Short mmCIF file of C-alpha atoms in Angstrom, two decimals:
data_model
loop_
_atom_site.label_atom_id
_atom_site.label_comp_id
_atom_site.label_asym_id
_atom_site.label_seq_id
_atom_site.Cartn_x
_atom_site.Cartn_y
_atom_site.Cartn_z
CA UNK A 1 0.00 0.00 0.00
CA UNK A 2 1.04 3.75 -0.71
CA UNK A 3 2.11 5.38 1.92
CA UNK A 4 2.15 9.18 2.61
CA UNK A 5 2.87 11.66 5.18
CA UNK A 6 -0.97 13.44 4.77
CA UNK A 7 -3.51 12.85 2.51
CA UNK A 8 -5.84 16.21 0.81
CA UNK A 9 -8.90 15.36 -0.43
CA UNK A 10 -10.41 17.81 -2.54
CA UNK A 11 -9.09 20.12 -4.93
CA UNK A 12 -10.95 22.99 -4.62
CA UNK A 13 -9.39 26.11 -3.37
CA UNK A 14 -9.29 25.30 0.34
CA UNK A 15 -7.41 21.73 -0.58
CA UNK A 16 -5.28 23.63 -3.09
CA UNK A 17 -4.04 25.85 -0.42
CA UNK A 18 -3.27 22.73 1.80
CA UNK A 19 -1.97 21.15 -0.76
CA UNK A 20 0.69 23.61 -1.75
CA UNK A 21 1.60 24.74 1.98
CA UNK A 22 2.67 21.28 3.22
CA UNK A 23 4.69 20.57 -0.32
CA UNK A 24 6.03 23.71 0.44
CA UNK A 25 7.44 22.52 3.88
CA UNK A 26 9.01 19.45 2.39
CA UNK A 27 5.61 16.90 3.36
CA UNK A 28 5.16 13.98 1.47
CA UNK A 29 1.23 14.43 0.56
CA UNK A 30 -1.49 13.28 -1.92
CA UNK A 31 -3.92 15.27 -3.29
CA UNK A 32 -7.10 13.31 -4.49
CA UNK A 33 -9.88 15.08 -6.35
CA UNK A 34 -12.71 13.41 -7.72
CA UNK A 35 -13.45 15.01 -10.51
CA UNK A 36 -11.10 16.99 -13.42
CA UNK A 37 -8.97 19.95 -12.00
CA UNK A 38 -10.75 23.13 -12.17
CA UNK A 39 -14.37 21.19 -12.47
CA UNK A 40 -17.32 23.88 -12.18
CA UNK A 41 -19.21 21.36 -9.85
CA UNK A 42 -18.11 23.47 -6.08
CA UNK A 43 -17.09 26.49 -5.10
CA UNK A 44 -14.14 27.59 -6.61
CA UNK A 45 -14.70 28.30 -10.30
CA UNK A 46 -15.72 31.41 -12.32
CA UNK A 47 -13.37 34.85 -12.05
CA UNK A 48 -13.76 36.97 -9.18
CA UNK A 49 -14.14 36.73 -5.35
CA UNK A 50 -14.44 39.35 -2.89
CA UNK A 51 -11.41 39.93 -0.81
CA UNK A 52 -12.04 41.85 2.88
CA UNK A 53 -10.67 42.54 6.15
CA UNK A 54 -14.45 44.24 7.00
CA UNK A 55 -16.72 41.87 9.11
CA UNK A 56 -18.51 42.15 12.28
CA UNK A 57 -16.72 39.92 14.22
CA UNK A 58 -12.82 39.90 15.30
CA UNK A 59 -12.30 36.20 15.09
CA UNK A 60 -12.38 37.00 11.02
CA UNK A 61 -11.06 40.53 10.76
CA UNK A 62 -8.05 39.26 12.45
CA UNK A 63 -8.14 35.81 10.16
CA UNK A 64 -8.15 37.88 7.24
CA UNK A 65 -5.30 39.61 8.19
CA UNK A 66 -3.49 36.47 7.96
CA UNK A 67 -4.85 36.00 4.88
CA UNK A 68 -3.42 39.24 3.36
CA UNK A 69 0.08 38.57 4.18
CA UNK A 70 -0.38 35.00 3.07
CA UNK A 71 -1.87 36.44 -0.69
CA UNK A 72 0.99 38.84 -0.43
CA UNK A 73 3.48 35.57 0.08
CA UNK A 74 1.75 33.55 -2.64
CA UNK A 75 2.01 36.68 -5.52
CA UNK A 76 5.55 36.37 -4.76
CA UNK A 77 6.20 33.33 -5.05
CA UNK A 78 4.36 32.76 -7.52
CA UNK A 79 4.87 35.37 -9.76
CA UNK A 80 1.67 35.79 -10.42
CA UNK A 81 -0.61 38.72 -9.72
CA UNK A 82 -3.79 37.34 -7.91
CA UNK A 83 -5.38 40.10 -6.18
CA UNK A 84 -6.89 43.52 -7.38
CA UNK A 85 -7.60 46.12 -4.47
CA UNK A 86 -10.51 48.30 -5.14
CA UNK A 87 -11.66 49.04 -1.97
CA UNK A 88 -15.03 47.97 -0.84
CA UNK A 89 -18.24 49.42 0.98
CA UNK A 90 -20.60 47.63 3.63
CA UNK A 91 -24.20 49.07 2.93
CA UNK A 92 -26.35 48.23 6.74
CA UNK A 93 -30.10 49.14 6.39
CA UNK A 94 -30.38 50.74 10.03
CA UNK A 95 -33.56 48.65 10.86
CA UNK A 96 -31.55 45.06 9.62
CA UNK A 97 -30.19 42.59 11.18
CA UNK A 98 -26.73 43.46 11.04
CA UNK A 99 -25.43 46.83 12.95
CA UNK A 100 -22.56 48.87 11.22
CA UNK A 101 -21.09 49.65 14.74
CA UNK A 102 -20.41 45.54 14.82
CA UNK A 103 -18.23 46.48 11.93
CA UNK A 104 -16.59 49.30 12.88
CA UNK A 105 -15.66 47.83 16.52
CA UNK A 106 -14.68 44.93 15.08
CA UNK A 107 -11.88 46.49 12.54
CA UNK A 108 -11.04 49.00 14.89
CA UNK A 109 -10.01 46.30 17.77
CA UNK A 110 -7.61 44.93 15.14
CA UNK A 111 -6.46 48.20 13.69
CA UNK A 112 -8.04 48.03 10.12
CA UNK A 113 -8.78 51.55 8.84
CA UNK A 114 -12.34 51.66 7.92
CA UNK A 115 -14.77 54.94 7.29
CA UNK A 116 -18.80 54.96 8.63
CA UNK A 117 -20.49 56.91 5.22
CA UNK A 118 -23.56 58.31 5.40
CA UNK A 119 -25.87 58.08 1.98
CA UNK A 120 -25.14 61.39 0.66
CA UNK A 121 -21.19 60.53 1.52
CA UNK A 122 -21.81 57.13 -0.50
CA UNK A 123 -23.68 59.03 -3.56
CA UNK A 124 -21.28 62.03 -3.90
CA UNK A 125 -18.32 59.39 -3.84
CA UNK A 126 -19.95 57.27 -6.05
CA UNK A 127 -22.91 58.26 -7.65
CA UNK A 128 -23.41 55.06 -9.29
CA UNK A 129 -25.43 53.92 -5.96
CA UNK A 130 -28.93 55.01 -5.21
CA UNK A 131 -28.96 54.70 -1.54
CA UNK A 132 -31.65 54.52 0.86
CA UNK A 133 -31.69 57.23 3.71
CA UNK A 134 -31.83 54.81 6.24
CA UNK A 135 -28.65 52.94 5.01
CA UNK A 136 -25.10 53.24 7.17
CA UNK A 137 -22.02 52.25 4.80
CA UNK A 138 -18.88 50.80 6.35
CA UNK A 139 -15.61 51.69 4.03
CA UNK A 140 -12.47 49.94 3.55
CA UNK A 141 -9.81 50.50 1.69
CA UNK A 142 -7.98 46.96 1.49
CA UNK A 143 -11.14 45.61 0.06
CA UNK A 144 -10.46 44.20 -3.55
CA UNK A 145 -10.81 41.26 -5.97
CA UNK A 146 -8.78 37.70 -6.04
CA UNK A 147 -8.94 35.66 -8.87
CA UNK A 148 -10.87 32.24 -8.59
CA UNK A 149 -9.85 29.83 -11.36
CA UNK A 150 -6.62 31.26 -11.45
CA UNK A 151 -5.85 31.31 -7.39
CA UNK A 152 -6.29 27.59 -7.64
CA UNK A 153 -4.53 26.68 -10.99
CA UNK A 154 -1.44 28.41 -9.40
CA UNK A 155 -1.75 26.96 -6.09
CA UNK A 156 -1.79 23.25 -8.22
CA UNK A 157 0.94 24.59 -9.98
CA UNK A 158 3.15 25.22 -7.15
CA UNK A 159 2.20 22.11 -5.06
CA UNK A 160 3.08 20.53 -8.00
CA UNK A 161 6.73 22.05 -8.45
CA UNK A 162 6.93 21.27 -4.22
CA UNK A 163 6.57 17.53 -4.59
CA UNK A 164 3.13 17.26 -4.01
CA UNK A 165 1.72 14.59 -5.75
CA UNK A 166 -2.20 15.46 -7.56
CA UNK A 167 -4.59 13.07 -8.76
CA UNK A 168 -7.88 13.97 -10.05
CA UNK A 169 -10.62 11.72 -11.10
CA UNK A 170 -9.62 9.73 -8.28
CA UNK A 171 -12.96 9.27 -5.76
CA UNK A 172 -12.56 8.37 -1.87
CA UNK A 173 -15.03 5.82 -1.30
CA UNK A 174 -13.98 5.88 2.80
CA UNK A 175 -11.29 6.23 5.21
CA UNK A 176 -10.76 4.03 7.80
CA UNK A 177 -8.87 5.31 10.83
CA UNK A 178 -6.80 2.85 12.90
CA UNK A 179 -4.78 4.67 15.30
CA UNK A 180 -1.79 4.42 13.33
CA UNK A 181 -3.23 6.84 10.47
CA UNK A 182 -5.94 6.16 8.48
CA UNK A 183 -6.82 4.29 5.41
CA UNK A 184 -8.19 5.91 2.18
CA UNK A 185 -10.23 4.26 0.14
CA UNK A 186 -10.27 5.18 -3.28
CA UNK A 187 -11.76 4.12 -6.40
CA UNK A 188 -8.08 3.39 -7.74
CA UNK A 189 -6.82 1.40 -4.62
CA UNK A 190 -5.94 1.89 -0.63
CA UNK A 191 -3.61 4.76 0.45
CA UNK A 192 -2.41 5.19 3.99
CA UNK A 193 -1.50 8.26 5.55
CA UNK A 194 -0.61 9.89 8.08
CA UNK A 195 -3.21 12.29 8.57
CA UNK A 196 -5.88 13.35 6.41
CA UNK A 197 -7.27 16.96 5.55
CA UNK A 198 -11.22 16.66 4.46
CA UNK A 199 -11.69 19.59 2.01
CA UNK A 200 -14.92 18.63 0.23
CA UNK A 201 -17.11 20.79 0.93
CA UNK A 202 -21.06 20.06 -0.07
CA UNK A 203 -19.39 16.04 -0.19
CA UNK A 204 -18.11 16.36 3.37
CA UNK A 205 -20.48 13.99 5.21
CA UNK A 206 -20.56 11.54 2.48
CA UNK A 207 -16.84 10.24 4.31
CA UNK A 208 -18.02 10.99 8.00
CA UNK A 209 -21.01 9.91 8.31
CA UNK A 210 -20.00 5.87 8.12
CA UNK A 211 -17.48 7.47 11.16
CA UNK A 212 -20.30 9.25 13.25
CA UNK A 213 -18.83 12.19 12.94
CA UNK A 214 -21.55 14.24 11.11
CA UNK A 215 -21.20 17.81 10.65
CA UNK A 216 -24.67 19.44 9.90
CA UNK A 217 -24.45 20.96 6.36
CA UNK A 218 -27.25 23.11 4.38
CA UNK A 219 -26.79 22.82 0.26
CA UNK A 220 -27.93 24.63 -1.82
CA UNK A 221 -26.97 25.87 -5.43
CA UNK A 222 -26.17 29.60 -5.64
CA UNK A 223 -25.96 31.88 -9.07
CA UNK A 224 -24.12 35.04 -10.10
CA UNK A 225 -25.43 36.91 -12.75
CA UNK A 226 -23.39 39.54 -14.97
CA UNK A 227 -25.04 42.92 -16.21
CA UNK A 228 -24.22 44.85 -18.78
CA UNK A 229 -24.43 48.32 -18.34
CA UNK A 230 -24.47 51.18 -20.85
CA UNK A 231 -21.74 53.06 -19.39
CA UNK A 232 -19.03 50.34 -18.20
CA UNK A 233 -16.39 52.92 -17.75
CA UNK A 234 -18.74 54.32 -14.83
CA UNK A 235 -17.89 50.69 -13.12
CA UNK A 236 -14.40 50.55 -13.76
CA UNK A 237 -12.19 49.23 -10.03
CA UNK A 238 -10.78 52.63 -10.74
CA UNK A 239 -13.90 54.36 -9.80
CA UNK A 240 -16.67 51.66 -8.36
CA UNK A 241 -16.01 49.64 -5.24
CA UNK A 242 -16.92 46.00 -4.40
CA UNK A 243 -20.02 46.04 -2.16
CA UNK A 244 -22.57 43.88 -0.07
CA UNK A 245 -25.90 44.99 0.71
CA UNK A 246 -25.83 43.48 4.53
CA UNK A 247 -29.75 42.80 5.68
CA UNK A 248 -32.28 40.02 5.54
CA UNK A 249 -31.77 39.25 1.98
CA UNK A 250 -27.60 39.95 1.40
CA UNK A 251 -26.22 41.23 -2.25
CA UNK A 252 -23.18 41.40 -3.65
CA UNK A 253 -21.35 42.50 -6.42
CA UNK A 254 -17.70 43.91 -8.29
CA UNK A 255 -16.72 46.39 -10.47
CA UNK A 256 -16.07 45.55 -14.13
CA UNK A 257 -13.21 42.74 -14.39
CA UNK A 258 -11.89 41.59 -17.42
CA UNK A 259 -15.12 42.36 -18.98
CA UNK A 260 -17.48 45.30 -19.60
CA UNK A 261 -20.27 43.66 -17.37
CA UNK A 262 -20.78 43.66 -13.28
CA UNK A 263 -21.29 40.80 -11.34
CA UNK A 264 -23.64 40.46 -8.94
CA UNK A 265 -25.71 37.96 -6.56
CA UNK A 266 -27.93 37.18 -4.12
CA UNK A 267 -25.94 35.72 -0.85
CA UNK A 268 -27.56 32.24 0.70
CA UNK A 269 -30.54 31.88 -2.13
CA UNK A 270 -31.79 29.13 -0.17
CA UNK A 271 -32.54 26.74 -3.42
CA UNK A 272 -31.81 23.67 -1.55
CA UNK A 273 -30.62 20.91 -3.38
CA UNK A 274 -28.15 17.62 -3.03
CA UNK A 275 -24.87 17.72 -4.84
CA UNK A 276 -26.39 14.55 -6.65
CA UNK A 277 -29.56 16.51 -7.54
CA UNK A 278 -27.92 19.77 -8.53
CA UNK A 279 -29.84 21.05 -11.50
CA UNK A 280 -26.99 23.45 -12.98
CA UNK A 281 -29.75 25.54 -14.41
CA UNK A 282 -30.06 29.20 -13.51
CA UNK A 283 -33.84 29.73 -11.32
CA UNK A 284 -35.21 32.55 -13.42
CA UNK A 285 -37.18 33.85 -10.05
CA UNK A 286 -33.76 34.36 -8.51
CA UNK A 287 -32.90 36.47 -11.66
CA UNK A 288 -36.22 38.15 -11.80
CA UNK A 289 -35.40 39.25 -7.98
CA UNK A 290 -31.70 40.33 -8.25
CA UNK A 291 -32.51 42.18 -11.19
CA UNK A 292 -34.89 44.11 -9.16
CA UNK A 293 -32.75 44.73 -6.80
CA UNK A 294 -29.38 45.92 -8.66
CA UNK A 295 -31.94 48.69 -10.76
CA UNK A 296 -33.20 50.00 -7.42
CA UNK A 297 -29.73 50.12 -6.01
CA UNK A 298 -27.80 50.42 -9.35
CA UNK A 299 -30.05 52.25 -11.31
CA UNK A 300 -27.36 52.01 -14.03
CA UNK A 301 -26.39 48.08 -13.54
CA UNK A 302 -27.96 47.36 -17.54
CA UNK A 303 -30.00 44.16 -17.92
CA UNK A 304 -28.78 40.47 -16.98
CA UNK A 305 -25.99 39.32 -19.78
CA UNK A 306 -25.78 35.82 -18.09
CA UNK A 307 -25.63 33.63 -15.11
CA UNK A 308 -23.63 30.97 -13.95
CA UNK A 309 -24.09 28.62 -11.37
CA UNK A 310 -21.82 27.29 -7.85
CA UNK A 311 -22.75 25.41 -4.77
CA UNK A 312 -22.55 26.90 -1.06
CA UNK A 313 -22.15 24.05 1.93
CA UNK A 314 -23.29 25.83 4.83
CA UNK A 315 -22.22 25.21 8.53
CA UNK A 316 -24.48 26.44 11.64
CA UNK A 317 -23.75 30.39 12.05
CA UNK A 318 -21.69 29.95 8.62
CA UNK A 319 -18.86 29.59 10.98
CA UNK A 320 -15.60 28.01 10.03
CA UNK A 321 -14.96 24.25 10.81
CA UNK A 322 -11.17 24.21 10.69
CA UNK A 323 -9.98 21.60 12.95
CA UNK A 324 -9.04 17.91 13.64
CA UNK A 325 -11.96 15.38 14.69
CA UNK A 326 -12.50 14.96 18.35
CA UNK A 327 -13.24 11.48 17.77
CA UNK A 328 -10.74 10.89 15.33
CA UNK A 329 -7.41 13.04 15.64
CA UNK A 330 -6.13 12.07 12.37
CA UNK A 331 -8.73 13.26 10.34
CA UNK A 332 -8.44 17.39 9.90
CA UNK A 333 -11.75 19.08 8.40
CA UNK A 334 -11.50 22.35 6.67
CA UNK A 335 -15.28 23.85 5.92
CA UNK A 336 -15.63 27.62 4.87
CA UNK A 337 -19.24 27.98 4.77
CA UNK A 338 -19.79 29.88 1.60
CA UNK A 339 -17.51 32.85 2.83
CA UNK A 340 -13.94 31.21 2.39
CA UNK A 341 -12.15 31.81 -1.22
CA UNK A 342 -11.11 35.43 0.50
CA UNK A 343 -9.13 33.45 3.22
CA UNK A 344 -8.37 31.05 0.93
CA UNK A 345 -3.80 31.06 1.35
CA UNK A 346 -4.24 31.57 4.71
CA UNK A 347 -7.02 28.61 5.79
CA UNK A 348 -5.09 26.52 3.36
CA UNK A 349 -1.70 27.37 5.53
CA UNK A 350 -3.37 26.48 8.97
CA UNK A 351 -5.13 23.38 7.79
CA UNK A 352 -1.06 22.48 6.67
CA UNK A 353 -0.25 23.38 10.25
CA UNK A 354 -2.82 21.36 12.19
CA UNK A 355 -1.63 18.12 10.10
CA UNK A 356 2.26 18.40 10.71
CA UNK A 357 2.03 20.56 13.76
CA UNK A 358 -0.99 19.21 15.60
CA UNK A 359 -1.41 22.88 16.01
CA UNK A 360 -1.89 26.60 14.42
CA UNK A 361 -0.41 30.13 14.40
CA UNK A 362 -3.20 31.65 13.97
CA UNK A 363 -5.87 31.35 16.78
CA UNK A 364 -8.49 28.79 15.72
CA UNK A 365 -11.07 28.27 18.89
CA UNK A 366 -13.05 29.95 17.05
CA UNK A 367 -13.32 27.04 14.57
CA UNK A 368 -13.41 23.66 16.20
CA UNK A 369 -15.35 20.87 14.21
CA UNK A 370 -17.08 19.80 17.87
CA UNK A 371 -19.08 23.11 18.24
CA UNK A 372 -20.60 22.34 14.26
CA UNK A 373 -20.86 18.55 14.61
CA UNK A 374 -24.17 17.01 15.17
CA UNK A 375 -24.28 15.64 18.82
#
């Protein structure tokens, strides 16, 4: 039987990451992804993802601090240029169910500068916007763009040149832990290892279930739509922002990027489905209501060009899981909850950590897998 210091399965951004930090440190891992490389059935396909320090909570403000210096470390040695920094605005409806001063308190504690705008502050920066009265904005500057498809054909790329040795279209059927390790069973043959990093995602439970070890999940498939406006150049990262409409219904959306059109979407569209079940087709209703949305905040936003399709795997509170098995040490589970790809180096990097350390440099209580598992 094979035999290998850690075993990565999944080879979506988060494995990637893991992937390419312990090759990096001279580990002797396996990468197993059941699909093609770069497959559009996850999370970590299409072009752009929001990058942020600003969130309402310090456990990920300071986490994304990490994360910068670990982009920063990647685009160098890399060589390649992953993020784009546009900054990025926060828009709170007052009577939501998200407060702005969470925000601010949150990035001042861990020294992220950060500006509270009031609507005619938003419009006369960037007229684009048609905001409410009753709407607080939350402004950073570090806010930007990173690069999907690319992020994770370069982290391949370098876990590749490290050692690391990738396999897709290889399926684990189920791992068997046996206090030496555990055994992976794939569809081409047994592995052992060492310790094994779970980054799968919507597929997670499939492999710890048979362990009772389930971690409650809710799937769904999500969309992003692209608009075309008739004035791109008015959406240009040189003078439009990333932004997220924080409230009971969350929107997001870039600047133009590599194309004259805006993306946008609706955050958590609740159209549950099974990764088996997954229809890949676009709901029109969910069009129908972002549209309507986008031309009463974006008056300017054009009609919808196109929309593609992803799938969000979402953990109690959306909080992390990023952290070994209680009941079984060897196995290290990295969820992101929909909100990862802007963490992406960094949660990559600690998941590394946890499986030849047994522990992290950044602080993860936050993110043990026994406060999401079901009990």
């Amino acid at each position: 039987m094979e035999s290998f210091e850690v075993a990565v399965v999944g080879m979506g951004a988060l494995g990637s990451a893991a992937t390419y930090h312990l090759a990096r440190r001279g580990a002797k891992v396996v990468a197993l992804e059941q699909y093609e490389l770069g497959h559009v059935r996850g999370a970590s396909h299409d072009t752009s993802r929001i990058v942020r320090t600003s969130y309402g909570s310090s456990a990920y403000v300071r986490l994304a601090q990490s994360a910068y210096r670990d982009w920063a470390d990647l685009e160098q040695e890399s060589g390649e240029r992953l993020l784009t920094i546009t900054g990025g605005v926060i828009l709170l409806p007052t009577d939501g169910p998200y407060s702005a001063s969470d925000f601010t308190a949150a990035l001042t504690e861990c020294g992220v500068e950060h500006e509270l705008l009031s609507p005619d502050e938003v419009h006369s920066r960037w007229p684009q916007f048609r905001v409410p009265e009753n709407v607080e904005t939350v402004y950073t500057a570090d806010t930007g763009i990173a690069h999907a498809s690319r992020t994770v054909a370069t982290l391949q790329m370098r876990a590749r040149v490290h050692g690391a040795d990738i396999r897709d279209r290889t399926p684990v059927e189920s791992l068997t832990p046996d206090g030496d390790g555990v055994i992976v069973h794939t569809a081409n043959g047994d592995i052992r290892a060492g310790k094994v990093i779970l980054a799968t995602d919507a597929w997670t439970n499939s492999l710890l279930d048979p362990l009772g070890a389930t971690i409650p999940l809710d799937i769904m498939q999500e969309q992003v739509s692209y608009f075309r406006p008739a004035e791109p150049e008015d959406y240009d990262r040189a003078v439009f922002p990333v932004w997220i409409w924080e409230d009971h219904e969350c929107y997001y959306g870039f600047p133009t990027y590599g194309e004259p059109t805006i993306k946008a979407a609706r955050d958590v569209s609740e159209n549950r489905m099974t990764p088996q079940a997954r229809s890949f087709v676009p709901a029109p209703e969910l069009i129908e209501q972002l549209t309507r949305f986008m031309h009463g905040v974006i008056p300017g936003a054009g009609p919808e060009l196109r929309t593609v399709t992803c799938q969000y795997a979402l953990t109690k509170d959306r909080r992390f899981v990023l952290s070994a098995l209680p009941q079984h040490p060897d196995i290290i589970v990295g969820l992101a909850a929909g909100h990862g790809f802007k963490f992406t180096p960094a949660l990559g990097r600690v998941l590394a950590e946890l499986a030849l350390d047994g522990e992290s440099t950044d602080d993860l209580s936050e993110f043990a897998a026994a406060d999401s598992m079901l009990v």
